[in-house]
XYZ file of C-alpha atoms in Angstrom:
240
model
C -52.548 29.916 -25.992
C -54.645 31.904 -28.556
C -53.105 31.292 -31.858
C -53.199 34.955 -32.855
C -50.356 35.641 -30.071
C -48.198 33.144 -31.277
C -48.881 34.002 -34.679
C -47.743 37.709 -34.349
C -44.827 36.852 -32.535
C -43.623 34.333 -35.241
C -44.548 36.637 -38.117
C -42.290 39.247 -36.529
C -39.555 37.215 -36.983
C -39.651 37.639 -40.802
C -38.571 41.285 -40.071
C -35.609 39.932 -38.170
C -34.357 37.977 -41.144
C -35.018 40.944 -43.491
C -32.704 42.974 -41.187
C -29.987 40.426 -41.754
C -30.063 38.631 -38.333
C -30.905 35.004 -37.494
C -29.226 32.112 -39.171
C -28.222 34.043 -42.299
C -25.911 36.058 -40.065
C -24.743 32.819 -38.397
C -23.930 31.442 -41.839
C -21.930 34.279 -42.706
C -19.984 34.016 -39.674
C -19.515 30.220 -39.522
C -19.780 29.302 -43.215
C -21.050 25.968 -44.354
C -19.786 22.546 -45.493
C -21.286 22.706 -48.903
C -23.182 19.571 -48.454
C -26.570 19.067 -50.118
C -29.257 19.786 -47.630
C -31.634 16.851 -47.525
C -35.167 17.816 -45.915
C -36.417 16.120 -42.797
C -39.341 13.855 -43.410
C -42.626 15.724 -42.994
C -44.026 12.943 -40.897
C -40.968 12.754 -38.456
C -42.914 14.166 -35.463
C -46.303 12.315 -35.950
C -45.287 9.497 -33.422
C -45.236 11.965 -30.475
C -48.240 10.666 -28.241
C -51.214 12.780 -27.899
C -52.093 11.146 -24.605
C -49.572 10.303 -21.884
C -49.220 10.530 -18.167
C -52.770 12.052 -17.602
C -52.211 14.713 -20.333
C -54.544 14.963 -23.221
C -53.435 16.882 -26.430
C -55.320 18.447 -29.282
C -53.342 19.211 -32.577
C -53.679 22.960 -33.500
C -52.596 23.472 -37.227
C -50.434 26.682 -37.765
C -51.165 29.154 -40.627
C -48.833 28.307 -43.580
C -47.088 31.681 -43.297
C -45.992 30.993 -39.924
C -44.664 27.340 -40.972
C -42.692 29.346 -43.837
C -41.203 31.777 -41.492
C -40.254 29.186 -38.975
C -38.444 27.370 -41.888
C -39.292 23.847 -40.669
C -39.676 20.542 -42.400
C -42.170 19.199 -39.786
C -43.817 20.596 -36.714
C -45.934 19.811 -33.860
C -48.225 22.364 -32.282
C -50.429 21.112 -29.648
C -52.665 22.267 -26.609
C -52.209 19.711 -23.700
C -54.633 19.664 -20.785
C -54.910 17.737 -17.693
C -57.938 17.786 -15.191
C -57.857 20.497 -12.687
C -54.395 21.574 -13.776
C -55.229 25.188 -14.914
C -54.889 26.526 -18.290
C -53.851 24.380 -21.243
C -50.112 24.070 -22.098
C -49.023 24.580 -25.547
C -46.241 22.455 -27.070
C -44.581 23.630 -30.191
C -41.681 21.510 -31.734
C -40.207 22.511 -35.119
C -37.784 20.231 -36.919
C -35.700 20.658 -40.097
C -32.331 20.430 -41.889
C -32.100 24.090 -42.301
C -30.251 25.969 -39.358
C -32.904 28.672 -39.583
C -35.042 26.398 -37.529
C -33.163 27.493 -34.377
C -32.734 31.100 -35.497
C -35.838 32.368 -33.694
C -35.725 33.676 -30.405
C -38.505 34.988 -27.906
C -36.469 37.990 -26.985
C -36.679 38.965 -30.454
C -39.896 37.824 -31.830
C -42.017 38.654 -28.847
C -40.722 42.027 -28.171
C -40.883 43.162 -31.859
C -44.691 42.035 -31.516
C -45.114 44.283 -28.608
C -44.668 42.051 -25.801
C -42.890 43.570 -22.767
C -40.290 41.284 -20.981
C -40.869 40.644 -17.348
C -38.523 37.750 -16.466
C -35.712 35.833 -18.265
C -33.696 33.114 -16.740
C -32.053 29.722 -17.372
C -33.021 26.491 -15.428
C -32.544 22.773 -15.719
C -34.993 19.807 -15.803
C -34.573 16.101 -15.247
C -36.561 14.182 -17.601
C -34.725 10.777 -16.520
C -32.799 10.032 -13.405
C -29.275 11.254 -13.679
C -29.899 13.443 -16.811
C -30.309 17.268 -16.467
C -31.188 19.435 -19.566
C -30.744 23.173 -19.694
C -33.800 25.486 -20.763
C -34.559 29.161 -21.243
C -37.546 30.715 -19.354
C -39.139 33.850 -20.631
C -42.150 35.733 -19.340
C -43.920 38.543 -21.257
C -46.824 40.885 -20.697
C -48.817 42.943 -23.029
C -51.709 45.543 -22.281
C -55.177 44.689 -23.739
C -57.915 47.192 -23.096
C -58.464 47.486 -19.417
C -56.631 44.364 -18.682
C -53.678 42.510 -19.803
C -52.114 39.278 -20.927
C -48.980 37.335 -19.797
C -47.088 34.603 -21.701
C -44.655 32.391 -19.876
C -42.574 29.936 -21.924
C -39.650 27.373 -21.666
C -37.428 26.968 -24.714
C -34.837 24.372 -25.551
C -32.941 23.852 -28.701
C -31.838 20.500 -30.042
C -29.156 19.535 -32.467
C -28.659 15.879 -33.389
C -30.011 14.863 -29.846
C -28.041 17.536 -27.951
C -29.951 20.097 -26.121
C -28.662 23.693 -25.903
C -29.761 27.021 -24.462
C -27.042 28.950 -26.662
C -27.269 28.648 -30.435
C -23.889 29.922 -30.999
C -22.396 27.149 -28.949
C -24.005 24.616 -31.181
C -22.843 26.355 -34.116
C -19.266 26.520 -32.717
C -19.155 22.872 -32.188
C -20.585 22.003 -35.627
C -17.975 24.435 -37.207
C -15.152 22.631 -35.068
C -16.175 19.339 -36.487
C -16.716 20.609 -40.028
C -19.946 18.956 -40.734
C -23.650 19.793 -40.993
C -26.272 18.721 -38.481
C -28.574 16.019 -39.388
C -31.335 17.960 -37.935
C -32.062 21.165 -35.803
C -35.004 21.552 -33.744
C -36.715 24.010 -31.483
C -38.963 23.114 -28.464
C -41.314 25.655 -26.827
C -43.697 25.033 -23.889
C -45.809 27.987 -23.103
C -48.875 29.151 -21.052
C -50.911 32.036 -21.548
C -53.029 33.755 -18.832
C -54.311 37.110 -17.537
C -51.598 39.330 -16.277
C -53.437 39.507 -12.863
C -53.330 35.882 -12.305
C -49.988 35.066 -13.741
C -47.211 33.969 -11.400
C -43.886 33.666 -12.810
C -42.487 31.066 -10.305
C -45.776 29.029 -10.545
C -45.841 29.028 -14.408
C -42.208 28.077 -14.617
C -42.754 25.075 -12.322
C -45.753 23.904 -14.177
C -43.823 24.259 -17.564
C -40.938 22.361 -16.093
C -43.175 19.600 -14.738
C -44.833 19.109 -18.224
C -41.388 19.337 -19.858
C -40.185 16.481 -17.677
C -43.375 14.538 -18.488
C -43.097 15.043 -22.374
C -39.258 15.053 -22.817
C -38.762 11.400 -22.584
C -41.094 10.795 -25.562
C -39.457 13.580 -27.401
C -36.059 12.182 -26.791
C -37.159 8.799 -28.249
C -38.583 10.554 -31.212
C -35.513 12.327 -31.854
C -33.378 9.288 -31.380
C -35.222 7.401 -34.018
C -35.068 10.496 -36.361
C -31.281 10.760 -36.040
C -30.995 6.881 -36.568
C -33.143 7.353 -39.839
C -31.119 10.627 -40.937
C -27.902 8.894 -40.530
C -29.107 5.772 -42.472
C -30.326 8.237 -45.419
C -26.756 10.115 -45.419
C -25.123 6.772 -45.799
C -27.263 5.601 -48.513
C -26.719 9.017 -50.258
C -22.997 8.790 -49.984
C -23.121 5.378 -51.407
C -25.064 6.723 -54.511
C -22.447 9.434 -55.326
């Protein structure tokens, strides 16, 4: 995906927060525990493999303004390719201890950037036998000169190892347990193509297949992160 397309969509989220939406509205609705927020280690996602299952990745650093808007402590933004598999797939994972990490939604940011929604639906993937994880699928188009662009993306939210498609559900569960999460994360897997060649079902299938390949590695990474975070919290309590 051309960075300018994702850049514009993410920057548009600044307007969402200025309008009082996003995680600040959720905080006002659900409150907070008053606990000190400890940032996630900025090297937490570095262990995610660049090469796996025939896929080869290339890191693409994001503009500092995008990172600030996304409110992440650490992130991965990579283009993954596999021979004869079509255009590259972009994997973005943002992670942090601030709830704002999961306060960014394609149906706000992309539309505010001029993208027109063409498809929205939910689905499930099975990264491991007997395990089903929910995801949100979005497809957008935008006219550009005599042609147009299309973006298809698959999105998941992760809070302390649990996957969600509905952020409000994650917040209700945290509110019910009267605790803050150790970490919040957002996973986006996307393809950009010419609008004349984009096929929603084909793109969704390809994104889901990539997700099933990468998520076992993502799960291990988040499991190790949660173990480290829990250890840090226990040490912090002992020092008080």
